[in-house]
């Protein structure tokens, strides 16, 4: 699909209700109001198209940018371009989509953690959400490095910008919930000292999760999974025996006619 065809399709797929929802959450104009179901269908039609993805991202259109993260060839993006996309983030709802669809598929995913040092609210949010995603979706981070992240969160969260604060709270949950031992204990102690993390959620019903509660829930799920009996592999069905081929009935030999002059009759 061309850029023009894609934009026309996005306009056609939009609904007033979804548009209203996006705007309420802070999406910048232009917004068509396309939810993620139709976007996923459109992504299947397009496949991977780096040229189209870059045009969609550059458009600044909310749903076009969502779609750009879906169709870009993330594993082939150089760090310079990935970093430029992060610096182009313009609202909190785009950040998790960018992290999930692009950062996690990039060979530069760990380098994305440098964004946690950014003074930009959206770039900083992307950095901390990348930490959460790497901890919960991959095994790329060393456990021995996690205590330093816990210390940074305790030191920096109180003075961080709104959505960075929210992302740091999520990262604390990810650190504590994905680890155990001293790291988890440190995360729980930090969560207790920080107390309730205040995040302005705007005109929405969204709530900020309690870090202590969520870390303990994640640990409980891990414990339950460890105690669950291992599933026995399903027994393989024996191949059905083939019915033996029926033998064709033997042909009866034709009866021989007795010779007229030599036949002997059996006596009664």
PDB file of C-alpha atoms in Angstrom:
ATOM      1  CA  UNK A   1       0.000   0.000   0.000  1.00  0.00           C
ATOM      2  CA  UNK A   2       1.135   3.538  -0.673  1.00  0.00           C
ATOM      3  CA  UNK A   3       1.232   6.212   2.011  1.00  0.00           C
ATOM      4  CA  UNK A   4      -1.806   7.943   0.492  1.00  0.00           C
ATOM      5  CA  UNK A   5      -3.813   4.703   0.345  1.00  0.00           C
ATOM      6  CA  UNK A   6      -2.924   3.908   3.954  1.00  0.00           C
ATOM      7  CA  UNK A   7      -3.981   7.327   5.219  1.00  0.00           C
ATOM      8  CA  UNK A   8      -7.306   7.058   3.372  1.00  0.00           C
ATOM      9  CA  UNK A   9      -7.860   3.651   4.956  1.00  0.00           C
ATOM     10  CA  UNK A  10      -7.096   5.016   8.433  1.00  0.00           C
ATOM     11  CA  UNK A  11      -9.625   7.785   7.897  1.00  0.00           C
ATOM     12  CA  UNK A  12     -12.238   5.253   6.750  1.00  0.00           C
ATOM     13  CA  UNK A  13     -11.664   2.946   9.742  1.00  0.00           C
ATOM     14  CA  UNK A  14     -11.946   5.665  12.385  1.00  0.00           C
ATOM     15  CA  UNK A  15     -14.884   5.994  14.774  1.00  0.00           C
ATOM     16  CA  UNK A  16     -16.035   9.009  16.749  1.00  0.00           C
ATOM     17  CA  UNK A  17     -15.978   7.087  20.043  1.00  0.00           C
ATOM     18  CA  UNK A  18     -12.383   5.879  19.659  1.00  0.00           C
ATOM     19  CA  UNK A  19     -11.300   9.331  18.549  1.00  0.00           C
ATOM     20  CA  UNK A  20     -12.894  10.801  21.671  1.00  0.00           C
ATOM     21  CA  UNK A  21     -11.088   8.241  23.856  1.00  0.00           C
ATOM     22  CA  UNK A  22      -7.686   8.964  22.329  1.00  0.00           C
ATOM     23  CA  UNK A  23      -8.137  12.708  22.714  1.00  0.00           C
ATOM     24  CA  UNK A  24      -9.198  12.292  26.342  1.00  0.00           C
ATOM     25  CA  UNK A  25      -5.955  10.412  26.980  1.00  0.00           C
ATOM     26  CA  UNK A  26      -3.905  13.210  25.453  1.00  0.00           C
ATOM     27  CA  UNK A  27      -3.324  12.047  21.876  1.00  0.00           C
ATOM     28  CA  UNK A  28      -2.217  14.949  19.671  1.00  0.00           C
ATOM     29  CA  UNK A  29      -4.104  15.843  16.499  1.00  0.00           C
ATOM     30  CA  UNK A  30      -4.564  14.618  13.850  1.00  0.00           C
ATOM     31  CA  UNK A  31      -6.517  11.638  15.206  1.00  0.00           C
ATOM     32  CA  UNK A  32      -8.856   9.422  13.150  1.00  0.00           C
ATOM     33  CA  UNK A  33     -10.124   7.165  15.940  1.00  0.00           C
ATOM     34  CA  UNK A  34      -8.907   3.727  14.798  1.00  0.00           C
ATOM     35  CA  UNK A  35      -8.588   1.109  17.527  1.00  0.00           C
ATOM     36  CA  UNK A  36      -5.980  -1.645  17.563  1.00  0.00           C
ATOM     37  CA  UNK A  37      -8.148  -4.390  16.084  1.00  0.00           C
ATOM     38  CA  UNK A  38      -8.454  -2.767  12.638  1.00  0.00           C
ATOM     39  CA  UNK A  39      -4.823  -1.633  12.876  1.00  0.00           C
ATOM     40  CA  UNK A  40      -3.724  -5.259  13.315  1.00  0.00           C
ATOM     41  CA  UNK A  41      -5.733  -6.267  10.241  1.00  0.00           C
ATOM     42  CA  UNK A  42      -4.183  -3.422   8.265  1.00  0.00           C
ATOM     43  CA  UNK A  43      -0.732  -4.488   9.450  1.00  0.00           C
ATOM     44  CA  UNK A  44      -1.330  -7.979   8.019  1.00  0.00           C
ATOM     45  CA  UNK A  45      -2.259  -6.473   4.682  1.00  0.00           C
ATOM     46  CA  UNK A  46       0.892  -4.371   4.586  1.00  0.00           C
ATOM     47  CA  UNK A  47       3.412  -6.773   6.111  1.00  0.00           C
ATOM     48  CA  UNK A  48       6.846  -5.230   6.697  1.00  0.00           C
ATOM     49  CA  UNK A  49       7.484  -1.991   4.829  1.00  0.00           C
ATOM     50  CA  UNK A  50      10.243   0.265   6.117  1.00  0.00           C
ATOM     51  CA  UNK A  51       9.649   3.037   3.588  1.00  0.00           C
ATOM     52  CA  UNK A  52       5.953   3.240   4.439  1.00  0.00           C
ATOM     53  CA  UNK A  53       6.701   3.017   8.171  1.00  0.00           C
ATOM     54  CA  UNK A  54       9.016   6.016   8.041  1.00  0.00           C
ATOM     55  CA  UNK A  55       6.455   8.070   6.127  1.00  0.00           C
ATOM     56  CA  UNK A  56       3.725   7.133   8.603  1.00  0.00           C
ATOM     57  CA  UNK A  57       5.924   8.039  11.576  1.00  0.00           C
ATOM     58  CA  UNK A  58       6.923  11.358  10.035  1.00  0.00           C
ATOM     59  CA  UNK A  59       3.259  12.275   9.439  1.00  0.00           C
ATOM     60  CA  UNK A  60       2.622  12.900  13.143  1.00  0.00           C
ATOM     61  CA  UNK A  61      -0.829  11.323  12.742  1.00  0.00           C
ATOM     62  CA  UNK A  62      -1.681   9.344  15.898  1.00  0.00           C
ATOM     63  CA  UNK A  63      -2.862   6.085  14.325  1.00  0.00           C
ATOM     64  CA  UNK A  64      -0.341   6.352  11.496  1.00  0.00           C
ATOM     65  CA  UNK A  65       2.387   6.321  14.135  1.00  0.00           C
ATOM     66  CA  UNK A  66       0.847   3.302  15.862  1.00  0.00           C
ATOM     67  CA  UNK A  67       0.840   1.524  12.505  1.00  0.00           C
ATOM     68  CA  UNK A  68       4.409   2.630  11.764  1.00  0.00           C
ATOM     69  CA  UNK A  69       5.651   0.720  14.818  1.00  0.00           C
ATOM     70  CA  UNK A  70       3.862  -2.391  13.524  1.00  0.00           C
ATOM     71  CA  UNK A  71       5.203  -2.430   9.959  1.00  0.00           C
ATOM     72  CA  UNK A  72       8.758  -1.133  10.432  1.00  0.00           C
ATOM     73  CA  UNK A  73      11.621  -3.627  10.158  1.00  0.00           C
ATOM     74  CA  UNK A  74      12.768  -3.038  13.749  1.00  0.00           C
ATOM     75  CA  UNK A  75      15.652  -5.561  13.741  1.00  0.00           C
ATOM     76  CA  UNK A  76      17.249  -3.614  10.876  1.00  0.00           C
ATOM     77  CA  UNK A  77      16.892  -0.127  12.392  1.00  0.00           C
ATOM     78  CA  UNK A  78      20.253   1.451  13.234  1.00  0.00           C
ATOM     79  CA  UNK A  79      20.624   2.901  16.732  1.00  0.00           C
ATOM     80  CA  UNK A  80      20.643   6.464  15.382  1.00  0.00           C
ATOM     81  CA  UNK A  81      17.200   5.989  13.853  1.00  0.00           C
ATOM     82  CA  UNK A  82      15.780   4.176  16.890  1.00  0.00           C
ATOM     83  CA  UNK A  83      17.016   7.021  19.090  1.00  0.00           C
ATOM     84  CA  UNK A  84      15.476   9.583  16.721  1.00  0.00           C
ATOM     85  CA  UNK A  85      12.097   7.831  16.923  1.00  0.00           C
ATOM     86  CA  UNK A  86      12.291   7.888  20.726  1.00  0.00           C
ATOM     87  CA  UNK A  87      13.018  11.603  20.654  1.00  0.00           C
ATOM     88  CA  UNK A  88       9.970  12.031  18.410  1.00  0.00           C
ATOM     89  CA  UNK A  89       7.533  10.526  20.934  1.00  0.00           C
ATOM     90  CA  UNK A  90       4.813  13.050  21.715  1.00  0.00           C
ATOM     91  CA  UNK A  91       2.366  11.487  24.203  1.00  0.00           C
ATOM     92  CA  UNK A  92       2.319   8.795  26.848  1.00  0.00           C
ATOM     93  CA  UNK A  93      -0.018   6.437  24.959  1.00  0.00           C
ATOM     94  CA  UNK A  94       2.407   6.038  22.050  1.00  0.00           C
ATOM     95  CA  UNK A  95       5.383   5.116  24.237  1.00  0.00           C
ATOM     96  CA  UNK A  96       4.374   1.578  25.310  1.00  0.00           C
ATOM     97  CA  UNK A  97       3.415   0.727  21.708  1.00  0.00           C
ATOM     98  CA  UNK A  98       6.817   1.939  20.518  1.00  0.00           C
ATOM     99  CA  UNK A  99       8.636  -0.036  23.234  1.00  0.00           C
ATOM    100  CA  UNK A 100       6.709  -3.251  22.599  1.00  0.00           C
ATOM    101  CA  UNK A 101       6.746  -3.180  18.789  1.00  0.00           C
ATOM    102  CA  UNK A 102      10.089  -1.564  18.057  1.00  0.00           C
ATOM    103  CA  UNK A 103      12.485  -1.472  21.026  1.00  0.00           C
ATOM    104  CA  UNK A 104      12.010  -5.093  22.091  1.00  0.00           C
ATOM    105  CA  UNK A 105      12.597  -6.283  18.508  1.00  0.00           C
ATOM    106  CA  UNK A 106      15.720  -4.163  18.133  1.00  0.00           C
ATOM    107  CA  UNK A 107      19.303  -5.359  18.643  1.00  0.00           C
ATOM    108  CA  UNK A 108      19.781  -2.052  20.504  1.00  0.00           C
ATOM    109  CA  UNK A 109      17.132  -2.779  23.159  1.00  0.00           C
ATOM    110  CA  UNK A 110      19.574  -2.715  26.086  1.00  0.00           C
ATOM    111  CA  UNK A 111      21.134   0.526  24.839  1.00  0.00           C
ATOM    112  CA  UNK A 112      17.643   2.047  25.013  1.00  0.00           C
ATOM    113  CA  UNK A 113      18.064   2.098  28.803  1.00  0.00           C
ATOM    114  CA  UNK A 114      20.219   5.213  28.339  1.00  0.00           C
ATOM    115  CA  UNK A 115      16.935   7.030  27.750  1.00  0.00           C
ATOM    116  CA  UNK A 116      16.243   6.786  31.494  1.00  0.00           C
ATOM    117  CA  UNK A 117      18.683   9.693  31.862  1.00  0.00           C
ATOM    118  CA  UNK A 118      16.745  11.967  29.489  1.00  0.00           C
ATOM    119  CA  UNK A 119      15.120  15.163  30.705  1.00  0.00           C
ATOM    120  CA  UNK A 120      12.306  14.662  28.158  1.00  0.00           C
ATOM    121  CA  UNK A 121       9.178  13.207  29.753  1.00  0.00           C
ATOM    122  CA  UNK A 122       8.422  10.891  26.832  1.00  0.00           C
ATOM    123  CA  UNK A 123      11.993   9.745  26.209  1.00  0.00           C
ATOM    124  CA  UNK A 124      12.466   9.121  29.921  1.00  0.00           C
ATOM    125  CA  UNK A 125       9.188   7.210  30.001  1.00  0.00           C
ATOM    126  CA  UNK A 126      10.411   5.086  27.074  1.00  0.00           C
ATOM    127  CA  UNK A 127      13.652   4.308  28.897  1.00  0.00           C
ATOM    128  CA  UNK A 128      11.978   3.095  32.084  1.00  0.00           C
ATOM    129  CA  UNK A 129       9.314   1.184  30.181  1.00  0.00           C
ATOM    130  CA  UNK A 130      12.101  -0.476  28.199  1.00  0.00           C
ATOM    131  CA  UNK A 131      13.607  -1.624  31.503  1.00  0.00           C
ATOM    132  CA  UNK A 132      10.264  -3.142  32.537  1.00  0.00           C
ATOM    133  CA  UNK A 133       9.852  -4.859  29.175  1.00  0.00           C
ATOM    134  CA  UNK A 134      13.384  -6.260  29.145  1.00  0.00           C
ATOM    135  CA  UNK A 135      12.902  -7.689  32.644  1.00  0.00           C
ATOM    136  CA  UNK A 136       9.528  -9.289  31.997  1.00  0.00           C
ATOM    137  CA  UNK A 137       9.898 -10.328  28.337  1.00  0.00           C
ATOM    138  CA  UNK A 138      13.597 -11.211  27.961  1.00  0.00           C
ATOM    139  CA  UNK A 139      16.624 -12.510  29.863  1.00  0.00           C
ATOM    140  CA  UNK A 140      19.034  -9.872  28.581  1.00  0.00           C
ATOM    141  CA  UNK A 141      19.684  -8.129  31.909  1.00  0.00           C
ATOM    142  CA  UNK A 142      21.994  -9.493  34.597  1.00  0.00           C
ATOM    143  CA  UNK A 143      20.432  -9.957  38.039  1.00  0.00           C
ATOM    144  CA  UNK A 144      23.492  -8.450  39.728  1.00  0.00           C
ATOM    145  CA  UNK A 145      22.773  -5.096  38.041  1.00  0.00           C
ATOM    146  CA  UNK A 146      19.224  -4.784  39.359  1.00  0.00           C
ATOM    147  CA  UNK A 147      20.070  -3.350  42.787  1.00  0.00           C
ATOM    148  CA  UNK A 148      21.521  -0.260  41.120  1.00  0.00           C
ATOM    149  CA  UNK A 149      18.207   0.279  39.308  1.00  0.00           C
ATOM    150  CA  UNK A 150      16.309   0.016  42.594  1.00  0.00           C
ATOM    151  CA  UNK A 151      18.589   2.658  44.128  1.00  0.00           C
ATOM    152  CA  UNK A 152      18.091   5.000  41.178  1.00  0.00           C
ATOM    153  CA  UNK A 153      14.320   4.637  41.382  1.00  0.00           C
ATOM    154  CA  UNK A 154      14.293   5.512  45.081  1.00  0.00           C
ATOM    155  CA  UNK A 155      16.509   8.544  44.520  1.00  0.00           C
ATOM    156  CA  UNK A 156      14.912   9.904  41.348  1.00  0.00           C
ATOM    157  CA  UNK A 157      11.218   8.971  41.383  1.00  0.00           C
ATOM    158  CA  UNK A 158       9.970  11.676  43.790  1.00  0.00           C
ATOM    159  CA  UNK A 159      11.260  14.487  41.556  1.00  0.00           C
ATOM    160  CA  UNK A 160      10.568  12.878  38.184  1.00  0.00           C
ATOM    161  CA  UNK A 161       8.053  14.137  35.630  1.00  0.00           C
ATOM    162  CA  UNK A 162       4.537  12.708  35.720  1.00  0.00           C
ATOM    163  CA  UNK A 163       4.751   9.864  33.173  1.00  0.00           C
ATOM    164  CA  UNK A 164       8.382   9.151  34.019  1.00  0.00           C
ATOM    165  CA  UNK A 165       7.276   8.693  37.629  1.00  0.00           C
ATOM    166  CA  UNK A 166       4.613   6.259  36.474  1.00  0.00           C
ATOM    167  CA  UNK A 167       7.130   4.327  34.343  1.00  0.00           C
ATOM    168  CA  UNK A 168       9.617   4.186  37.226  1.00  0.00           C
ATOM    169  CA  UNK A 169       6.919   2.756  39.479  1.00  0.00           C
ATOM    170  CA  UNK A 170       6.256   0.117  36.821  1.00  0.00           C
ATOM    171  CA  UNK A 171       9.981  -0.621  36.582  1.00  0.00           C
ATOM    172  CA  UNK A 172      10.192  -1.100  40.358  1.00  0.00           C
ATOM    173  CA  UNK A 173       7.365  -3.636  40.103  1.00  0.00           C
ATOM    174  CA  UNK A 174       9.146  -5.402  37.236  1.00  0.00           C
ATOM    175  CA  UNK A 175      12.449  -5.563  39.136  1.00  0.00           C
ATOM    176  CA  UNK A 176      10.859  -6.887  42.322  1.00  0.00           C
ATOM    177  CA  UNK A 177       8.445  -9.241  40.623  1.00  0.00           C
ATOM    178  CA  UNK A 178      10.911 -10.792  38.194  1.00  0.00           C
ATOM    179  CA  UNK A 179      13.652 -11.385  40.747  1.00  0.00           C
ATOM    180  CA  UNK A 180      13.920 -12.821  44.235  1.00  0.00           C
ATOM    181  CA  UNK A 181      16.164 -12.786  47.273  1.00  0.00           C
ATOM    182  CA  UNK A 182      18.026  -9.573  48.067  1.00  0.00           C
ATOM    183  CA  UNK A 183      16.849  -7.761  44.937  1.00  0.00           C
ATOM    184  CA  UNK A 184      13.193  -8.415  45.651  1.00  0.00           C
ATOM    185  CA  UNK A 185      13.660  -7.480  49.318  1.00  0.00           C
ATOM    186  CA  UNK A 186      15.282  -4.194  48.269  1.00  0.00           C
ATOM    187  CA  UNK A 187      12.460  -3.460  45.823  1.00  0.00           C
ATOM    188  CA  UNK A 188       9.823  -4.101  48.492  1.00  0.00           C
ATOM    189  CA  UNK A 189      11.679  -1.925  51.019  1.00  0.00           C
ATOM    190  CA  UNK A 190      11.969   0.867  48.450  1.00  0.00           C
ATOM    191  CA  UNK A 191       8.274   0.605  47.597  1.00  0.00           C
ATOM    192  CA  UNK A 192       7.422   0.915  51.282  1.00  0.00           C
ATOM    193  CA  UNK A 193       9.615   3.985  51.752  1.00  0.00           C
ATOM    194  CA  UNK A 194       8.265   5.681  48.616  1.00  0.00           C
ATOM    195  CA  UNK A 195       4.665   5.008  49.599  1.00  0.00           C
ATOM    196  CA  UNK A 196       1.818   5.692  47.197  1.00  0.00           C
ATOM    197  CA  UNK A 197       3.126   7.053  43.902  1.00  0.00           C
ATOM    198  CA  UNK A 198       0.981   9.936  42.690  1.00  0.00           C
ATOM    199  CA  UNK A 199       0.428  10.148  38.934  1.00  0.00           C
ATOM    200  CA  UNK A 200      -1.917  12.595  37.230  1.00  0.00           C
ATOM    201  CA  UNK A 201      -4.025  10.293  35.034  1.00  0.00           C
ATOM    202  CA  UNK A 202      -6.003  13.159  33.537  1.00  0.00           C
ATOM    203  CA  UNK A 203      -9.669  12.739  32.628  1.00  0.00           C
ATOM    204  CA  UNK A 204      -9.514   8.942  32.747  1.00  0.00           C
ATOM    205  CA  UNK A 205     -10.371   6.109  35.116  1.00  0.00           C
ATOM    206  CA  UNK A 206      -6.787   4.794  35.099  1.00  0.00           C
ATOM    207  CA  UNK A 207      -5.183   4.043  38.457  1.00  0.00           C
ATOM    208  CA  UNK A 208      -1.533   3.842  39.449  1.00  0.00           C
ATOM    209  CA  UNK A 209      -0.662   0.346  40.693  1.00  0.00           C
ATOM    210  CA  UNK A 210       0.649  -0.142  44.222  1.00  0.00           C
ATOM    211  CA  UNK A 211       4.206  -1.466  43.848  1.00  0.00           C
ATOM    212  CA  UNK A 212       4.236  -3.602  47.001  1.00  0.00           C
ATOM    213  CA  UNK A 213       0.923  -5.242  46.166  1.00  0.00           C
ATOM    214  CA  UNK A 214       1.927  -6.024  42.586  1.00  0.00           C
ATOM    215  CA  UNK A 215       5.376  -7.395  43.481  1.00  0.00           C
ATOM    216  CA  UNK A 216       3.786  -9.781  45.988  1.00  0.00           C
ATOM    217  CA  UNK A 217       1.169 -10.825  43.416  1.00  0.00           C
ATOM    218  CA  UNK A 218       3.874 -11.611  40.871  1.00  0.00           C
ATOM    219  CA  UNK A 219       5.761 -13.669  43.458  1.00  0.00           C
ATOM    220  CA  UNK A 220       2.586 -15.547  44.403  1.00  0.00           C
ATOM    221  CA  UNK A 221       2.028 -16.453  40.751  1.00  0.00           C
ATOM    222  CA  UNK A 222       5.603 -17.717  40.478  1.00  0.00           C
ATOM    223  CA  UNK A 223       5.171 -19.813  43.644  1.00  0.00           C
ATOM    224  CA  UNK A 224       1.909 -21.300  42.393  1.00  0.00           C
ATOM    225  CA  UNK A 225       3.484 -22.145  39.052  1.00  0.00           C
ATOM    226  CA  UNK A 226       6.438 -23.834  40.768  1.00  0.00           C
ATOM    227  CA  UNK A 227       4.122 -25.983  42.912  1.00  0.00           C
ATOM    228  CA  UNK A 228       1.871 -27.004  40.055  1.00  0.00           C
ATOM    229  CA  UNK A 229       2.490 -30.618  38.994  1.00  0.00           C
ATOM    230  CA  UNK A 230       4.202 -30.938  35.682  1.00  0.00           C
ATOM    231  CA  UNK A 231       1.863 -31.932  32.930  1.00  0.00           C
ATOM    232  CA  UNK A 232       2.485 -35.421  31.630  1.00  0.00           C
ATOM    233  CA  UNK A 233       3.121 -35.519  27.929  1.00  0.00           C
ATOM    234  CA  UNK A 234       0.108 -36.816  26.097  1.00  0.00           C
ATOM    235  CA  UNK A 235       0.463 -40.485  25.254  1.00  0.00           C
ATOM    236  CA  UNK A 236       1.042 -41.099  21.616  1.00  0.00           C
ATOM    237  CA  UNK A 237      -1.749 -42.953  19.944  1.00  0.00           C
ATOM    238  CA  UNK A 238      -0.710 -46.243  18.432  1.00  0.00           C
ATOM    239  CA  UNK A 239      -1.116 -46.154  14.693  1.00  0.00           C
ATOM    240  CA  UNK A 240      -4.316 -47.839  13.616  1.00  0.00           C
ATOM    241  CA  UNK A 241      -3.734 -51.351  12.372  1.00  0.00           C
ATOM    242  CA  UNK A 242      -4.534 -51.869   8.772  1.00  0.00           C
ATOM    243  CA  UNK A 243      -7.177 -54.458   8.141  1.00  0.00           C
ATOM    244  CA  UNK A 244      -5.650 -57.453   6.392  1.00  0.00           C
ATOM    245  CA  UNK A 245      -6.395 -57.491   2.718  1.00  0.00           C
ATOM    246  CA  UNK A 246      -9.137 -59.896   1.858  1.00  0.00           C
ATOM    247  CA  UNK A 247      -7.974 -62.775  -0.245  1.00  0.00           C
ATOM    248  CA  UNK A 248      -9.864 -63.293  -3.413  1.00  0.00           C
ATOM    249  CA  UNK A 249     -11.781 -66.575  -3.212  1.00  0.00           C
ATOM    250  CA  UNK A 250      -9.944 -69.368  -4.980  1.00  0.00           C
ATOM    251  CA  UNK A 251     -11.402 -70.249  -8.302  1.00  0.00           C
ATOM    252  CA  UNK A 252     -12.907 -73.692  -8.403  1.00  0.00           C
ATOM    253  CA  UNK A 253     -11.343 -75.970 -10.910  1.00  0.00           C
ATOM    254  CA  UNK A 254     -13.858 -76.882 -13.569  1.00  0.00           C
ATOM    255  CA  UNK A 255     -15.303 -80.376 -13.049  1.00  0.00           C
ATOM    256  CA  UNK A 256     -13.811 -82.949 -15.345  1.00  0.00           C
ATOM    257  CA  UNK A 257     -16.219 -84.791 -17.531  1.00  0.00           C
ATOM    258  CA  UNK A 258     -15.905 -88.555 -17.030  1.00  0.00           C
ATOM    259  CA  UNK A 259     -14.758 -90.485 -20.007  1.00  0.00           C
ATOM    260  CA  UNK A 260     -17.688 -92.400 -21.465  1.00  0.00           C
ATOM    261  CA  UNK A 261     -15.972 -95.781 -21.799  1.00  0.00           C
ATOM    262  CA  UNK A 262     -14.026 -95.987 -18.551  1.00  0.00           C
ATOM    263  CA  UNK A 263     -16.345 -94.444 -15.877  1.00  0.00           C
ATOM    264  CA  UNK A 264     -17.031 -96.661 -12.863  1.00  0.00           C
ATOM    265  CA  UNK A 265     -20.255 -96.030 -10.911  1.00  0.00           C
ATOM    266  CA  UNK A 266     -20.088 -96.146  -7.156  1.00  0.00           C
ATOM    267  CA  UNK A 267     -22.128 -98.821  -5.570  1.00  0.00           C
ATOM    268  CA  UNK A 268     -24.874 -97.908  -3.094  1.00  0.00           C
TER     269      UNK A 268
END
